[in-house]
Amino acid sequence: MKGMVILREKIRKDEGAKLVYSIGMLWDYFYTVILPVLELVFQPIPVQKLSLRQTTLIAFRDIVVLKVKLYDSLKQKSGEILPSLRQMLLVLQNIHDFVNHPHSNYLKLEALVGMAISPYLGYKGLYMGDSEPYRPATVVLRQKYHGGVRSRGIDTRPVSLQPLGSQHHLPSNHAFNLEPLLESDDRVRRHSFSECNNVFTFEGLED
């Protein structure tokens, strides 16, 4: 999408703390202004599988977030992480555009979430502020019942046997599945919008 490229160009040269700040501001503008307008204008157009909202968020993930130097900036602990940046990462990570196993872009974004939000339980395991999981996900056997007949299969969902710190150990024979929270699920409360003083101007990223 050409529009996503234009947004990316506003922050493409930013690095470190400046990028951590500017991408949060860019997300505020995109999420509170651009995305609602696109939904209003193009909502009548039928789409397959993914909704218009999901498709637009995926484009923002692939063309903007993963094409700037955000990984290096978070790795260096550059600057304060704004709530809007955390919101951006969580919303984008909740778009599951795969069937069984996540693709490379989904896992790249998960590494960003792991560095920005701690603790965070993702597909690869439990993250504690780093790009790699502190506790890798464990593949466990599960039991299925078909017509009263018990069968065994592999559960590929991420689970954590001890998701908490040393002060709150759980028995090692307990495993907990993490149910995905879809961004489009109206039954739950979404992450709140960050306040935007003027939704019709975007002075923070002027050239």
Short mmCIF file of C-alpha atoms in Angstrom, two decimals:
data_model
loop_
_atom_site.label_atom_id
_atom_site.label_comp_id
_atom_site.label_asym_id
_atom_site.label_seq_id
_atom_site.Cartn_x
_atom_site.Cartn_y
_atom_site.Cartn_z
CA MET A 1 0.00 0.00 0.00
CA LYS A 2 1.38 3.36 -1.05
CA GLY A 3 -0.17 5.05 1.97
CA MET A 4 1.80 2.81 4.35
CA VAL A 5 5.02 3.64 2.53
CA ILE A 6 4.29 7.35 2.98
CA LEU A 7 3.78 6.81 6.72
CA ARG A 8 7.00 4.81 6.96
CA GLU A 9 9.02 7.49 5.21
CA LYS A 10 8.16 9.94 7.99
CA ILE A 11 10.13 7.84 10.51
CA ARG A 12 12.46 5.81 8.28
CA LYS A 13 15.59 7.76 9.23
CA ASP A 14 14.82 7.87 12.95
CA GLU A 15 16.84 5.73 15.34
CA GLY A 16 17.13 5.05 19.05
CA ALA A 17 15.00 7.05 21.44
CA LYS A 18 13.72 9.28 18.63
CA LEU A 19 12.29 6.28 16.78
CA VAL A 20 10.73 4.83 19.94
CA TYR A 21 8.91 8.14 20.41
CA SER A 22 8.03 8.89 16.79
CA ILE A 23 6.60 5.46 15.98
CA GLY A 24 4.34 5.72 19.03
CA MET A 25 3.09 9.09 17.78
CA LEU A 26 2.64 7.69 14.28
CA TRP A 27 0.58 4.81 15.67
CA ASP A 28 -1.68 7.21 17.56
CA TYR A 29 -2.44 9.06 14.34
CA PHE A 30 -2.91 5.90 12.30
CA TYR A 31 -5.07 4.11 14.86
CA THR A 32 -7.33 7.01 15.84
CA VAL A 33 -7.67 8.80 12.49
CA ILE A 34 -6.63 6.80 9.43
CA LEU A 35 -7.95 3.37 10.39
CA PRO A 36 -11.47 4.56 11.37
CA VAL A 37 -11.75 6.56 8.12
CA LEU A 38 -10.72 3.53 6.03
CA GLU A 39 -13.27 1.38 7.83
CA LEU A 40 -16.00 3.95 7.28
CA VAL A 41 -15.27 4.34 3.57
CA PHE A 42 -14.50 0.76 2.56
CA GLN A 43 -16.56 -1.28 5.02
CA PRO A 44 -19.29 -2.10 2.41
CA ILE A 45 -16.70 -3.82 0.20
CA PRO A 46 -16.81 -7.59 0.82
CA VAL A 47 -13.55 -9.25 1.87
CA GLN A 48 -12.52 -12.87 2.31
CA LYS A 49 -11.04 -14.47 5.43
CA LEU A 50 -9.50 -11.38 7.06
CA SER A 51 -11.52 -8.23 7.66
CA LEU A 52 -10.61 -4.83 6.25
CA ARG A 53 -9.41 -3.80 9.70
CA GLN A 54 -7.15 -6.84 10.01
CA THR A 55 -5.76 -6.43 6.50
CA THR A 56 -4.91 -2.78 7.17
CA LEU A 57 -3.24 -3.59 10.49
CA ILE A 58 -1.19 -6.34 8.84
CA ALA A 59 -0.03 -3.87 6.19
CA PHE A 60 1.01 -1.44 8.93
CA ARG A 61 2.94 -4.26 10.63
CA ASP A 62 4.74 -5.47 7.52
CA ILE A 63 5.39 -2.16 5.74
CA VAL A 64 5.94 0.24 8.65
CA VAL A 65 6.84 -1.49 11.94
CA LEU A 66 9.09 -4.25 10.56
CA LYS A 67 10.81 -1.98 8.03
CA VAL A 68 12.27 0.54 10.48
CA LYS A 69 15.00 0.08 13.06
CA LEU A 70 12.67 -0.55 15.98
CA TYR A 71 14.35 -3.84 16.91
CA ASP A 72 17.73 -2.14 17.39
CA SER A 73 16.16 0.74 19.32
CA LEU A 74 14.36 -1.58 21.76
CA LYS A 75 17.41 -3.81 22.07
CA GLN A 76 19.49 -0.82 23.15
CA LYS A 77 16.80 0.23 25.69
CA SER A 78 16.65 3.59 23.94
CA GLY A 79 14.23 6.02 25.53
CA GLU A 80 11.02 5.56 27.45
CA ILE A 81 8.49 3.18 25.94
CA LEU A 82 5.25 5.08 25.52
CA PRO A 83 1.89 3.43 26.26
CA SER A 84 0.96 3.98 22.62
CA LEU A 85 3.93 1.86 21.51
CA ARG A 86 2.91 -0.97 23.82
CA GLN A 87 -0.66 -0.70 22.55
CA MET A 88 0.57 -0.86 18.96
CA LEU A 89 2.59 -4.01 19.55
CA LEU A 90 -0.20 -5.79 21.43
CA VAL A 91 -2.88 -4.92 18.87
CA LEU A 92 -0.71 -6.02 15.94
CA GLN A 93 0.37 -9.21 17.69
CA ASN A 94 -3.26 -10.20 18.17
CA ILE A 95 -3.80 -10.37 14.40
CA HIS A 96 -3.34 -14.08 13.65
CA ASP A 97 -2.91 -14.25 9.87
CA PHE A 98 -1.79 -17.88 9.82
CA VAL A 99 -3.43 -21.28 10.17
CA ASN A 100 -1.22 -23.61 12.21
CA HIS A 101 2.27 -22.16 12.61
CA PRO A 102 3.20 -18.46 12.70
CA HIS A 103 5.22 -16.99 9.85
CA SER A 104 8.45 -15.02 10.14
CA ASN A 105 6.82 -11.57 10.36
CA TYR A 106 4.59 -12.68 13.23
CA LEU A 107 7.61 -14.01 15.13
CA LYS A 108 9.63 -10.85 14.40
CA LEU A 109 6.84 -8.79 15.92
CA GLU A 110 6.67 -11.15 18.89
CA ALA A 111 10.36 -10.42 19.57
CA LEU A 112 9.53 -6.70 19.67
CA VAL A 113 6.66 -7.33 22.07
CA GLY A 114 8.95 -9.40 24.27
CA MET A 115 11.38 -6.49 24.58
CA ALA A 116 8.73 -3.82 25.18
CA ILE A 117 6.40 -5.70 27.53
CA SER A 118 7.52 -7.81 30.47
CA PRO A 119 6.37 -10.36 31.28
CA TYR A 120 4.79 -11.46 28.02
CA LEU A 121 3.68 -14.98 27.12
CA GLY A 122 3.97 -15.44 23.36
CA TYR A 123 4.02 -18.27 20.89
CA LYS A 124 7.70 -19.11 21.54
CA GLY A 125 7.46 -18.87 25.32
CA LEU A 126 7.64 -16.48 28.26
CA TYR A 127 9.48 -13.21 27.58
CA MET A 128 11.05 -11.13 30.31
CA GLY A 129 12.17 -7.99 28.47
CA ASP A 130 14.36 -9.63 25.83
CA SER A 131 13.95 -10.66 22.20
CA GLU A 132 14.29 -14.33 23.10
CA PRO A 133 11.98 -16.10 25.58
CA TYR A 134 13.18 -16.55 29.15
CA ARG A 135 11.14 -19.76 29.33
CA PRO A 136 10.76 -21.43 25.92
CA ALA A 137 7.35 -22.85 25.02
CA THR A 138 6.86 -26.53 25.74
CA VAL A 139 5.15 -28.96 23.42
CA VAL A 140 2.88 -31.17 25.50
CA LEU A 141 0.77 -34.20 24.79
CA ARG A 142 -2.97 -33.77 25.01
CA GLN A 143 -5.77 -36.28 25.10
CA LYS A 144 -8.72 -36.11 22.74
CA TYR A 145 -12.00 -37.98 22.90
CA HIS A 146 -13.79 -39.05 19.75
CA GLY A 147 -16.99 -40.96 20.34
CA GLY A 148 -15.79 -42.16 23.72
CA VAL A 149 -12.42 -43.30 22.32
CA ARG A 150 -9.31 -41.67 23.78
CA SER A 151 -6.56 -40.61 21.39
CA ARG A 152 -3.31 -38.67 21.92
CA GLY A 153 -2.00 -35.78 19.90
CA ILE A 154 0.45 -32.92 20.01
CA ASP A 155 -0.61 -29.55 21.40
CA THR A 156 1.38 -26.90 19.53
CA ARG A 157 0.08 -23.98 21.58
CA PRO A 158 2.62 -22.20 23.74
CA VAL A 159 2.46 -23.17 27.37
CA SER A 160 4.57 -22.27 30.35
CA LEU A 161 5.18 -24.73 33.14
CA GLN A 162 6.39 -22.02 35.55
CA PRO A 163 5.27 -18.64 34.21
CA LEU A 164 5.96 -16.69 37.40
CA GLY A 165 9.08 -15.66 39.27
CA SER A 166 10.92 -17.66 41.89
CA GLN A 167 8.70 -16.33 44.67
CA HIS A 168 5.57 -17.86 43.13
CA HIS A 169 6.52 -21.32 41.95
CA LEU A 170 3.77 -23.56 40.69
CA PRO A 171 3.78 -27.36 40.72
CA SER A 172 5.74 -28.69 37.75
CA ASN A 173 2.91 -31.00 36.69
CA HIS A 174 0.61 -28.09 35.87
CA ALA A 175 0.51 -26.59 32.38
CA PHE A 176 -1.58 -23.63 31.30
CA ASN A 177 -2.79 -22.88 27.79
CA LEU A 178 -2.84 -19.26 26.68
CA GLU A 179 -6.10 -18.55 24.89
CA PRO A 180 -5.59 -16.01 22.07
CA LEU A 181 -7.29 -12.64 22.56
CA LEU A 182 -8.38 -11.40 19.16
CA GLU A 183 -8.25 -7.66 18.60
CA SER A 184 -11.59 -7.82 16.80
CA ASP A 185 -13.41 -9.65 19.59
CA ASP A 186 -16.21 -7.36 20.78
CA ARG A 187 -16.80 -9.47 23.88
CA VAL A 188 -13.70 -8.18 25.60
CA ARG A 189 -12.33 -4.77 26.29
CA ARG A 190 -9.71 -3.61 23.85
CA HIS A 191 -6.65 -1.64 24.77
CA SER A 192 -7.67 1.95 25.30
CA PHE A 193 -6.79 4.65 22.83
CA SER A 194 -4.00 7.03 23.78
CA GLU A 195 -5.24 10.58 23.98
CA CYS A 196 -4.67 12.72 20.91
CA ASN A 197 -4.94 16.48 21.34
CA ASN A 198 -5.79 17.17 17.71
CA VAL A 199 -6.84 14.24 15.56
CA PHE A 200 -6.79 16.25 12.36
CA THR A 201 -3.16 17.34 12.47
CA PHE A 202 0.03 15.42 12.98
CA GLU A 203 2.64 18.00 13.81
CA GLY A 204 4.98 15.58 15.59
CA LEU A 205 6.18 14.00 12.34
CA GLU A 206 6.31 16.93 9.98
CA ASP A 207 9.32 16.89 7.64
#
